mmCIF file of N, CA and C in Angstrom:
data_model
loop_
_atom_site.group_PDB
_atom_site.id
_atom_site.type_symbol
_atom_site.label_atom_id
_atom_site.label_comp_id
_atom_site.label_asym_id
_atom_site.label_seq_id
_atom_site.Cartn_x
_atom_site.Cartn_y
_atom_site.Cartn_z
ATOM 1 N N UNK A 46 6.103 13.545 -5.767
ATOM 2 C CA UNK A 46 6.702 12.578 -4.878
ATOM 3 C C UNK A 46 7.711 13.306 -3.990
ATOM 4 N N UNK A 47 7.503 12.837 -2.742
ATOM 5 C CA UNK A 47 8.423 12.961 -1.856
ATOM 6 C C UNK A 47 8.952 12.633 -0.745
ATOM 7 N N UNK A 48 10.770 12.346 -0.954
ATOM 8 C CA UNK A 48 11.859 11.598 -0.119
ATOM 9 C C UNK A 48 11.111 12.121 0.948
ATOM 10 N N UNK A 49 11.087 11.034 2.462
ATOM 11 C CA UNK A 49 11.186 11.420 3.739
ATOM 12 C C UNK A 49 11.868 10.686 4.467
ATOM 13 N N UNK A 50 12.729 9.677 3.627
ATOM 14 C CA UNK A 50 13.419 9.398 4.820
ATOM 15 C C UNK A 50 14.173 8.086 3.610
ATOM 16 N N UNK A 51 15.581 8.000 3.894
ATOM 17 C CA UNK A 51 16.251 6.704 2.957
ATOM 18 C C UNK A 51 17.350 6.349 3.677
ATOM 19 N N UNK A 52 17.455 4.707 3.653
ATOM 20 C CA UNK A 52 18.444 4.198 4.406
ATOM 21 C C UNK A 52 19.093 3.469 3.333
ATOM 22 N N UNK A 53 21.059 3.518 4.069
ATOM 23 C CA UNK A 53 21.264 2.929 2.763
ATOM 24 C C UNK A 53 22.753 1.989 3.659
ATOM 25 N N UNK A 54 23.241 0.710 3.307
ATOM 26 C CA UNK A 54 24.212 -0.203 3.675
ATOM 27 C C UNK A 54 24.330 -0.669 2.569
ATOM 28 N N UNK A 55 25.938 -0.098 2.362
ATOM 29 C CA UNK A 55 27.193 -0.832 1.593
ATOM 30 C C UNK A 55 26.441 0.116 0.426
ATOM 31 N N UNK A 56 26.057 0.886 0.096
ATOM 32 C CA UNK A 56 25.868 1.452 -0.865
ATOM 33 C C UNK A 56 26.865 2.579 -1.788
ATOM 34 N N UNK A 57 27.623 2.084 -2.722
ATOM 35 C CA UNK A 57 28.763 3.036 -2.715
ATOM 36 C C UNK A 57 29.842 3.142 -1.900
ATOM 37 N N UNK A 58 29.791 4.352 -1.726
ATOM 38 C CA UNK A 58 30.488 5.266 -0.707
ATOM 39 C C UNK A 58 30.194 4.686 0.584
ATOM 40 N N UNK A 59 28.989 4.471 1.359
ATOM 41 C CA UNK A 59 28.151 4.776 2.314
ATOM 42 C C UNK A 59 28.495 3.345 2.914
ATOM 43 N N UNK A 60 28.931 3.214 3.921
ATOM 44 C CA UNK A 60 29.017 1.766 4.462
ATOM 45 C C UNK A 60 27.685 2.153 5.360
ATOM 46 N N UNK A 61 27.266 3.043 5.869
ATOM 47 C CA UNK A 61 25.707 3.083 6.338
ATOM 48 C C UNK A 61 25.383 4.514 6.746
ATOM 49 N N UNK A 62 24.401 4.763 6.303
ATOM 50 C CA UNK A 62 23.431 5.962 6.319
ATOM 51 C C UNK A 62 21.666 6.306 6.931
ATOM 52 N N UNK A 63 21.666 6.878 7.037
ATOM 53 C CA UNK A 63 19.878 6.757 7.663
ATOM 54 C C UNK A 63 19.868 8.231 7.850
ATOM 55 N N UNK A 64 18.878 8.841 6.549
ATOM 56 C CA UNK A 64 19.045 10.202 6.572
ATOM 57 C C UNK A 64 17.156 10.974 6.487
ATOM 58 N N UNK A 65 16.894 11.147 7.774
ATOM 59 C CA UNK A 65 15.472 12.051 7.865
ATOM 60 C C UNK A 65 15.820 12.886 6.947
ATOM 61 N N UNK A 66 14.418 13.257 6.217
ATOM 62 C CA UNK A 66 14.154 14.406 5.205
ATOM 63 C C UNK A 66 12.898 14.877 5.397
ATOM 64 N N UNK A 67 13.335 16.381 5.765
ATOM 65 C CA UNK A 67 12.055 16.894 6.582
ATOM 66 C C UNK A 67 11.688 18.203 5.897
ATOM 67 N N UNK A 68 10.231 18.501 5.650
ATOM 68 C CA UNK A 68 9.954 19.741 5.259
ATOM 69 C C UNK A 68 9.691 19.986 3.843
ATOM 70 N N UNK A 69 9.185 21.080 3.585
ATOM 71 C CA UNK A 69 8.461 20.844 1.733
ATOM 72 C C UNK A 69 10.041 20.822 1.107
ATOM 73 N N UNK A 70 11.074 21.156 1.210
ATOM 74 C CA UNK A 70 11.756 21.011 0.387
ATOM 75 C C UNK A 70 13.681 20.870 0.942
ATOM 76 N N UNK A 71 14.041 19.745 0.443
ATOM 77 C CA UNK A 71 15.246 19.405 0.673
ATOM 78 C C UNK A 71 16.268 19.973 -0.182
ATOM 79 N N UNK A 72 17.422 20.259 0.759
ATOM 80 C CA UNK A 72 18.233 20.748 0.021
ATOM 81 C C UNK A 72 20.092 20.143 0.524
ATOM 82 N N UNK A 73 20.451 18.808 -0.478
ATOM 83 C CA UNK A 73 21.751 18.220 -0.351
ATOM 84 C C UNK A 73 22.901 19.104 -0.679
ATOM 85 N N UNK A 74 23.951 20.018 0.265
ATOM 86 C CA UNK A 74 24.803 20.534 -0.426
ATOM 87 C C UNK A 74 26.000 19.790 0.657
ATOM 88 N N UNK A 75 27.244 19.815 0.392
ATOM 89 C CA UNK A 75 28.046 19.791 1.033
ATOM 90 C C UNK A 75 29.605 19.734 -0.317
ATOM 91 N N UNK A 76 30.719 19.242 0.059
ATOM 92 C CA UNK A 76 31.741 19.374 -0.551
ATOM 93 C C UNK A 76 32.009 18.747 -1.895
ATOM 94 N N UNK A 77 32.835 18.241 -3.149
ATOM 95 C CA UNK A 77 32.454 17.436 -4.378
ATOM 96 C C UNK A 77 32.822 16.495 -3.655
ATOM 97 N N UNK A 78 32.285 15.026 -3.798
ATOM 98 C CA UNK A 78 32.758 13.964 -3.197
ATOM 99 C C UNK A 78 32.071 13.309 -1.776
ATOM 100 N N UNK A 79 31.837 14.287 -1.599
ATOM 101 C CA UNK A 79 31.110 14.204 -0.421
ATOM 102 C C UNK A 79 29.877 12.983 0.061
ATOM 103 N N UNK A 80 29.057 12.686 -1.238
ATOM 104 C CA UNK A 80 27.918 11.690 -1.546
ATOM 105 C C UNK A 80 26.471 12.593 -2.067
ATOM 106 N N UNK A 81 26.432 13.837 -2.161
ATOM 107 C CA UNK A 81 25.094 14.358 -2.464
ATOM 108 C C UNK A 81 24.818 12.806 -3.741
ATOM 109 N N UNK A 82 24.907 13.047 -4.703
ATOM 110 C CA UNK A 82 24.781 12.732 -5.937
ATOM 111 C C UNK A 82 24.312 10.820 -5.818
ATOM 112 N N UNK A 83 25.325 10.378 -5.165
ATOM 113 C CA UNK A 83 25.287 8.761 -4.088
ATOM 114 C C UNK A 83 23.790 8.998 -3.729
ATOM 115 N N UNK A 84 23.560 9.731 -2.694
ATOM 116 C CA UNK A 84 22.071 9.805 -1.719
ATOM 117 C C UNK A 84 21.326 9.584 -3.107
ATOM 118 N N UNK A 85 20.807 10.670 -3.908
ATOM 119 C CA UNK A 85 20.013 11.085 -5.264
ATOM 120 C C UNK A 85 19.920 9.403 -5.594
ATOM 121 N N UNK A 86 21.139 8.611 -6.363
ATOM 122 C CA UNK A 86 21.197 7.368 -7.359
ATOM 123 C C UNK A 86 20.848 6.340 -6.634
ATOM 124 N N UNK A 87 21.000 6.549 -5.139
ATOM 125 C CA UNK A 87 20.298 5.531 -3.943
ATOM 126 C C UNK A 87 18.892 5.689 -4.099
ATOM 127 N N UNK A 88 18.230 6.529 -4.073
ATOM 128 C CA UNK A 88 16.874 6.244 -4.019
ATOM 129 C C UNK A 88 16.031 6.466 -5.345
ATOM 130 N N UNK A 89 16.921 6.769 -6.693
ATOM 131 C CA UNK A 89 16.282 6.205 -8.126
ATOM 132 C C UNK A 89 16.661 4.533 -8.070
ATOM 133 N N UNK A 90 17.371 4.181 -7.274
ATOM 134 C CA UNK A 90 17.860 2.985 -7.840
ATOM 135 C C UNK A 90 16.953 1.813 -6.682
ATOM 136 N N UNK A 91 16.764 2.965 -5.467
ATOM 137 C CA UNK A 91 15.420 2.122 -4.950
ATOM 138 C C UNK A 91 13.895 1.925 -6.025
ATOM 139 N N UNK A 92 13.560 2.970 -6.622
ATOM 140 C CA UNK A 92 12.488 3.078 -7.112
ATOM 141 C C UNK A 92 12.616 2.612 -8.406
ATOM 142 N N UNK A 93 13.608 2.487 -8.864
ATOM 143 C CA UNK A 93 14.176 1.715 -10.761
ATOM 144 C C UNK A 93 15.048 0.684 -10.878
ATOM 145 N N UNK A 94 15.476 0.327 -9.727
ATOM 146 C CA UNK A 94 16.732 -1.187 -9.808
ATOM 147 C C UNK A 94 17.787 -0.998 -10.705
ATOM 148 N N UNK A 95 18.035 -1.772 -11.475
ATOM 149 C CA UNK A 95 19.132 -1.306 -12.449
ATOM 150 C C UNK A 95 19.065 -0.302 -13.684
ATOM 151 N N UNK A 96 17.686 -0.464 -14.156
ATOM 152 C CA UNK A 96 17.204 1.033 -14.696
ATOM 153 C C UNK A 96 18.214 2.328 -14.395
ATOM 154 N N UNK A 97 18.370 2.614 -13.123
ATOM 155 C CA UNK A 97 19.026 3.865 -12.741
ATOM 156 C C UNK A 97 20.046 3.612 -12.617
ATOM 157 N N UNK A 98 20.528 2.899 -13.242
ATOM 158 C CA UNK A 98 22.497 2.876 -12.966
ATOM 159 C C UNK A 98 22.829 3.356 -14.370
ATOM 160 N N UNK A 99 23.821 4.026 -14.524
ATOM 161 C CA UNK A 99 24.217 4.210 -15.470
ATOM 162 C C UNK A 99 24.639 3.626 -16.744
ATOM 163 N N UNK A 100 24.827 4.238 -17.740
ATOM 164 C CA UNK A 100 25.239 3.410 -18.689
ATOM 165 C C UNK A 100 25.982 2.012 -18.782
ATOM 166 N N UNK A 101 26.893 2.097 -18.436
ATOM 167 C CA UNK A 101 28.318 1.096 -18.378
ATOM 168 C C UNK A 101 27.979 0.359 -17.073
ATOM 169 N N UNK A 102 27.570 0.697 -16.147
ATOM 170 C CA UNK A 102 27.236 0.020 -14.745
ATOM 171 C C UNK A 102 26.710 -1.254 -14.689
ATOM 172 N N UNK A 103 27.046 -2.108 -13.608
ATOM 173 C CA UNK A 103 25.975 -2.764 -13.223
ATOM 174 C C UNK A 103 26.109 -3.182 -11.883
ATOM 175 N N UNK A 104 25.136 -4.119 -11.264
ATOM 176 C CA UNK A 104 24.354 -4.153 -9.848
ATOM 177 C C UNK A 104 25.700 -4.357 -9.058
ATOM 178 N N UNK A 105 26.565 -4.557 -9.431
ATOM 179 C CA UNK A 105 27.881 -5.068 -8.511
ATOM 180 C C UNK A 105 28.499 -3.988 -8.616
ATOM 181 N N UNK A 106 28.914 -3.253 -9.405
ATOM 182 C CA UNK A 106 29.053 -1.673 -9.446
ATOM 183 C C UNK A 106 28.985 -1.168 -8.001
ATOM 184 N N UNK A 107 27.510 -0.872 -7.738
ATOM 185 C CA UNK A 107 26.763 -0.446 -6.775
ATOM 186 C C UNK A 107 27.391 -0.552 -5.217
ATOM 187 N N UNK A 108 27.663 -2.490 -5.132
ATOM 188 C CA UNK A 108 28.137 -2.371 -3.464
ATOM 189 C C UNK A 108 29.135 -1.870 -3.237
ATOM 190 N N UNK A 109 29.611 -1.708 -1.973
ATOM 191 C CA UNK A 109 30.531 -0.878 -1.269
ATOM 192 C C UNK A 109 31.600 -1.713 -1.534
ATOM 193 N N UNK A 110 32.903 -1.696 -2.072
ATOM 194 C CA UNK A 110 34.178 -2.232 -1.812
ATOM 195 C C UNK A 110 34.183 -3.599 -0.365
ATOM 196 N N UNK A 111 34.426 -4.531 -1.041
ATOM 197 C CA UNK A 111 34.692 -5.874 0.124
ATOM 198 C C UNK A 111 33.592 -6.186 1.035
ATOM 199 N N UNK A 112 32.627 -5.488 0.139
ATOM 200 C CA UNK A 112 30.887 -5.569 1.080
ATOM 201 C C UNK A 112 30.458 -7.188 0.092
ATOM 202 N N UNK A 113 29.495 -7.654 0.504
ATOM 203 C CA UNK A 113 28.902 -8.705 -0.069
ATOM 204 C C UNK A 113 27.278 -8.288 0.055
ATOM 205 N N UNK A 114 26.578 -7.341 0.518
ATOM 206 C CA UNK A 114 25.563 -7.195 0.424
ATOM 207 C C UNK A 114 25.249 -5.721 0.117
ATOM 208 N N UNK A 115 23.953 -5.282 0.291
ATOM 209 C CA UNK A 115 23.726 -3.906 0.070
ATOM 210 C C UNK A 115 22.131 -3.682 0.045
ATOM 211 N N UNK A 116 21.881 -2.662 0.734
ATOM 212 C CA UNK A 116 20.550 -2.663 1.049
ATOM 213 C C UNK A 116 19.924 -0.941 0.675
ATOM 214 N N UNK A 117 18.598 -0.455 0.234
ATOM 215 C CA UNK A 117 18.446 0.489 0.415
ATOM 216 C C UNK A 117 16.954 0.519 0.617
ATOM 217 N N UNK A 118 16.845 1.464 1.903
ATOM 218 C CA UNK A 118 15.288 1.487 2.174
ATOM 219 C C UNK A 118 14.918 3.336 1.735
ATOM 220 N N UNK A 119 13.689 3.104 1.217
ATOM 221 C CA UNK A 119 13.422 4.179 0.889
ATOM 222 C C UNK A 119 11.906 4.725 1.285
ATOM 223 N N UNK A 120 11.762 5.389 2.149
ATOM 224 C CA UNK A 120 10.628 6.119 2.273
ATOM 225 C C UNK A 120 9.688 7.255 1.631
ATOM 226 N N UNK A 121 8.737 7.972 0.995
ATOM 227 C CA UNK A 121 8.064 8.390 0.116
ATOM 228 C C UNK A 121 6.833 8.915 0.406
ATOM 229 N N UNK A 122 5.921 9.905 0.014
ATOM 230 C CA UNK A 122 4.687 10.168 -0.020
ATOM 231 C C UNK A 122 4.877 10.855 -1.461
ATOM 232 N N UNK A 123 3.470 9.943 -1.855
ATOM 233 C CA UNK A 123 2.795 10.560 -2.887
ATOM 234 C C UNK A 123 1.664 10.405 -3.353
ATOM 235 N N UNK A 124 0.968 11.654 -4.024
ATOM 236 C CA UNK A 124 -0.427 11.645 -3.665
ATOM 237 C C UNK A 124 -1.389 11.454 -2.743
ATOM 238 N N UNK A 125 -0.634 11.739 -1.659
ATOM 239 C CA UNK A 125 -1.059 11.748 -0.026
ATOM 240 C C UNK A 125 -0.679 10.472 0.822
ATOM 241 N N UNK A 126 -0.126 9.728 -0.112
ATOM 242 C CA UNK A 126 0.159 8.150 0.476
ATOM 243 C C UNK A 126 1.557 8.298 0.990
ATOM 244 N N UNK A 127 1.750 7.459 1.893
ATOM 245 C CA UNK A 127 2.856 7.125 2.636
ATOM 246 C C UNK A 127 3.258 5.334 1.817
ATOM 247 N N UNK A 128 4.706 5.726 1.205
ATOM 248 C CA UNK A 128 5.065 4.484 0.968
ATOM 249 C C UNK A 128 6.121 3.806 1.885
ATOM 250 N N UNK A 129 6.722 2.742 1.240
ATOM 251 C CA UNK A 129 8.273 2.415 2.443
ATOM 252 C C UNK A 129 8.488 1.482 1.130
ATOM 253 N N UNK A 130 9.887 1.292 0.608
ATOM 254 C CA UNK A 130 10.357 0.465 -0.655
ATOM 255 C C UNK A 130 11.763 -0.170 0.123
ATOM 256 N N UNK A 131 11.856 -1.318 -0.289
ATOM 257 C CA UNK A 131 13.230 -1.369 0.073
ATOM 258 C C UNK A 131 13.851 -2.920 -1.010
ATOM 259 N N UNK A 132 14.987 -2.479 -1.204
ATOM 260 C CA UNK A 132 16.260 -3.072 -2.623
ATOM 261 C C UNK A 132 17.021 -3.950 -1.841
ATOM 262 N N UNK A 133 17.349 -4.522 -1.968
ATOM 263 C CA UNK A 133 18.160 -5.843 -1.718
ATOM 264 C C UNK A 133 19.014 -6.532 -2.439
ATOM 265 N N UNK A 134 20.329 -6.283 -2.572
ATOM 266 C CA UNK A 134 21.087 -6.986 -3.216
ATOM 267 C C UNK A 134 22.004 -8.248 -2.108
ATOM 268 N N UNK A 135 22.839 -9.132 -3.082
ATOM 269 C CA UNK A 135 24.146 -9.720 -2.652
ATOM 270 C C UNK A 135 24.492 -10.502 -3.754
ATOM 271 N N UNK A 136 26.386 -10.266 -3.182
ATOM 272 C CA UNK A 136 27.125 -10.511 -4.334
ATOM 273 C C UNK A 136 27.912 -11.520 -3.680
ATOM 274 N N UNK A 137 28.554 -12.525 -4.605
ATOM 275 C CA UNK A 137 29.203 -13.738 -4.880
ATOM 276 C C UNK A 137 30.645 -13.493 -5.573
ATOM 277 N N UNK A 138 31.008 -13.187 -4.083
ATOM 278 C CA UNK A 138 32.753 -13.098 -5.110
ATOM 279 C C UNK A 138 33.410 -14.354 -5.957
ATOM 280 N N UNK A 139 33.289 -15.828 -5.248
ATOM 281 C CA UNK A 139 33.257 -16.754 -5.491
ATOM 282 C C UNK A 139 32.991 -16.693 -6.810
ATOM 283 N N UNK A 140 31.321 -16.646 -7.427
ATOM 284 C CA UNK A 140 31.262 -16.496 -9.067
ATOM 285 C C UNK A 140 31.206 -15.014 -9.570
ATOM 286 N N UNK A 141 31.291 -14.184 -8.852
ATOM 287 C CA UNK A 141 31.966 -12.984 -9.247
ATOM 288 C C UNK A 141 30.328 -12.382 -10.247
ATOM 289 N N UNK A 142 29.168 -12.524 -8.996
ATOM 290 C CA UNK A 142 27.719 -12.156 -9.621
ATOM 291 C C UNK A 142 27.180 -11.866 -8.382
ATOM 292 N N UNK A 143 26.084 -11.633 -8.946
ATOM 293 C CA UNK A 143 24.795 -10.819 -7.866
ATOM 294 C C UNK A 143 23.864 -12.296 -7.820
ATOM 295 N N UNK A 144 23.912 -12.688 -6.469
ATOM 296 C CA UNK A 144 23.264 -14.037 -6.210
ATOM 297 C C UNK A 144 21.982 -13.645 -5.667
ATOM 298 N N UNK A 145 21.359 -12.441 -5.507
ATOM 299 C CA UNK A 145 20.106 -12.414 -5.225
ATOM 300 C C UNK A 145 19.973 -10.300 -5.292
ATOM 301 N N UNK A 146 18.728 -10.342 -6.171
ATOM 302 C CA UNK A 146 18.174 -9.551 -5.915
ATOM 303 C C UNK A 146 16.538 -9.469 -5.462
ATOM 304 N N UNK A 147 16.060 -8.555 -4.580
ATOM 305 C CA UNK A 147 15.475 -8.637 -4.000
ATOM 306 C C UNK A 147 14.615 -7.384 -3.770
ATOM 307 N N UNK A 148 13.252 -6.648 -4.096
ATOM 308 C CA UNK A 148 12.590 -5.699 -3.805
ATOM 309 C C UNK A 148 11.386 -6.178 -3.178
ATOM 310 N N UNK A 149 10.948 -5.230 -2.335
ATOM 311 C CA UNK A 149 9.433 -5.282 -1.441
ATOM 312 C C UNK A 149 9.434 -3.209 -1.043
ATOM 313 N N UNK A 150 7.562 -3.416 -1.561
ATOM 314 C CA UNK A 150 6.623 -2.002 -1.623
ATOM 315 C C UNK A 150 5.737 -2.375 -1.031
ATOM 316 N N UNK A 151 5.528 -1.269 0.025
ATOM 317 C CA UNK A 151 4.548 -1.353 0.935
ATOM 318 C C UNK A 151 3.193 -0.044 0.448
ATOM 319 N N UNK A 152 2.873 -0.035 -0.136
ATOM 320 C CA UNK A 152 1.794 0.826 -0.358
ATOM 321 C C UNK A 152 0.696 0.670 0.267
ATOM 322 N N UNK A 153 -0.349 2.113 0.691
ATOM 323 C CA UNK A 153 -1.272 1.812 1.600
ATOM 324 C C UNK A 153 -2.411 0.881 1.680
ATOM 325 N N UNK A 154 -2.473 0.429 -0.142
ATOM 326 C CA UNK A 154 -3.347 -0.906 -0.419
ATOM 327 C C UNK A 154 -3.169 -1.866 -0.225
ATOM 328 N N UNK A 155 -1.807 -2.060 -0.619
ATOM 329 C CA UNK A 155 -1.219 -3.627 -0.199
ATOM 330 C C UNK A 155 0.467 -3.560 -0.444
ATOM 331 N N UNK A 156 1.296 -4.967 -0.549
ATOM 332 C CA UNK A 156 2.478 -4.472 -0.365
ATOM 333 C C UNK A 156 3.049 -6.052 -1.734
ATOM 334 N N UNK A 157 3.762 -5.041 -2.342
ATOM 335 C CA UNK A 157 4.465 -5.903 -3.783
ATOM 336 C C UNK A 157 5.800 -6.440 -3.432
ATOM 337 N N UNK A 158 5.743 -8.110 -3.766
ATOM 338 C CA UNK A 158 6.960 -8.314 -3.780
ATOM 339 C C UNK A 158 7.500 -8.688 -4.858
ATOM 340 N N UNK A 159 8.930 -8.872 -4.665
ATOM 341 C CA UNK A 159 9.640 -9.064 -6.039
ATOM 342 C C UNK A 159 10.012 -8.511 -6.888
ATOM 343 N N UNK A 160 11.145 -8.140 -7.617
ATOM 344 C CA UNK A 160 11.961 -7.150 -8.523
ATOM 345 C C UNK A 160 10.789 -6.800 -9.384
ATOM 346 N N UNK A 161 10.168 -7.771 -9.944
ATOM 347 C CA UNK A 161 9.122 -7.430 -11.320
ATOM 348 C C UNK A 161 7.727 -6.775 -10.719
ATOM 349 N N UNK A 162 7.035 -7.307 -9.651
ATOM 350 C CA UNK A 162 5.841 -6.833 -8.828
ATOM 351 C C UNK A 162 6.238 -5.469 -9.115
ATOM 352 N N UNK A 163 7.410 -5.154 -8.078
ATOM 353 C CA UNK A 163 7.767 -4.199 -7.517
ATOM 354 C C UNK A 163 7.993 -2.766 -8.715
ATOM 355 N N UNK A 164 8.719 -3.104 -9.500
ATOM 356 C CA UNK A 164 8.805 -2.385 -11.038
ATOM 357 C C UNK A 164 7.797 -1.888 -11.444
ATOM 358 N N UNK A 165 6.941 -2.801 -11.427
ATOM 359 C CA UNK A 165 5.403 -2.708 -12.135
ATOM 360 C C UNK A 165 4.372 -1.551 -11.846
ATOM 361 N N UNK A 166 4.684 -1.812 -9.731
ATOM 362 C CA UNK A 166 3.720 -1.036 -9.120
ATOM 363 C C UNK A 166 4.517 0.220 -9.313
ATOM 364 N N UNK A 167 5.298 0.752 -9.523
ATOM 365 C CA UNK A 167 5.956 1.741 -8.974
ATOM 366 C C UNK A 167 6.034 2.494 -10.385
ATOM 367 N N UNK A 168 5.864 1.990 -11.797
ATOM 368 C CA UNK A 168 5.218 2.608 -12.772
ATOM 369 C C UNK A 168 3.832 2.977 -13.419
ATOM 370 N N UNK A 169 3.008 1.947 -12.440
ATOM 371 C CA UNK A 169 2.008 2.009 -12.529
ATOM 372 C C UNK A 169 0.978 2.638 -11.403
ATOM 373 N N UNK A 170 1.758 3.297 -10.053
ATOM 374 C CA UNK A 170 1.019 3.830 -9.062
ATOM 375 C C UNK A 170 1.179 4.974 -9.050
ATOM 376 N N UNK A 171 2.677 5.231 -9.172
ATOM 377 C CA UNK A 171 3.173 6.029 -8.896
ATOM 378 C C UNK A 171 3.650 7.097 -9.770
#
């Protein structure tokens, strides 16, 4: 599998990002703090939902400070296929929860919606 391209709002750190990834092999370096590690948990957490959050974490974790939503699109080839995934959250300060989550996979056969679809195909295609 491979990143070619991931967008990300309110994610973390990232109040917005849109980062081309070009060429057989990527390479994230920059300062500690910086977000390498952010980019990486953005696009397991496109392809695994809460799966990829850490231990202690959860989906509210994730948004950006005084954000109410959060989005991450994630682009992919594998096994010659061109995918496009994209995560969808929003949060409810009001009840102090995640009032909607939300995934859609576009694969070259057809395209999965829904957190569980979406889970499914992406262990089972991919």
């Amino acid at each position: 599998m491979r990143f070619t391209r991931v967008i990300l709002d309110n994610f973390r750190s990232f109040d917005s990002l849109d980062l081309q990834l070009t060429g057989d092999v990527t390479t994230l370096y920059g300062d500690n703090g910086a977000g390498k590690s952010t980019i990486l948990e953005a696009c397991f957490f496109a392809l695994y939902g809460s799966d990829a959050l850490q231990r202690k974490e959860t989906l509210d974790d994730i948004i950006t400070k005084d954000e109410s939503t959060l989005a991450v699109e994630l682009w992919f080839k594998h096994d010659g296929n061109q995918y496009h995934l994209t995560r969808e959250l929003s949060y409810s300060e009001n009840s102090n929860s995640i009032t909607k989550h939300d995934a859609t996979l576009k694969s070259p056969a057809e395209t999965y919606s829904g957190v569980s679809d979406v889970e499914a195909a992406v262990e089972g295609e991919i």
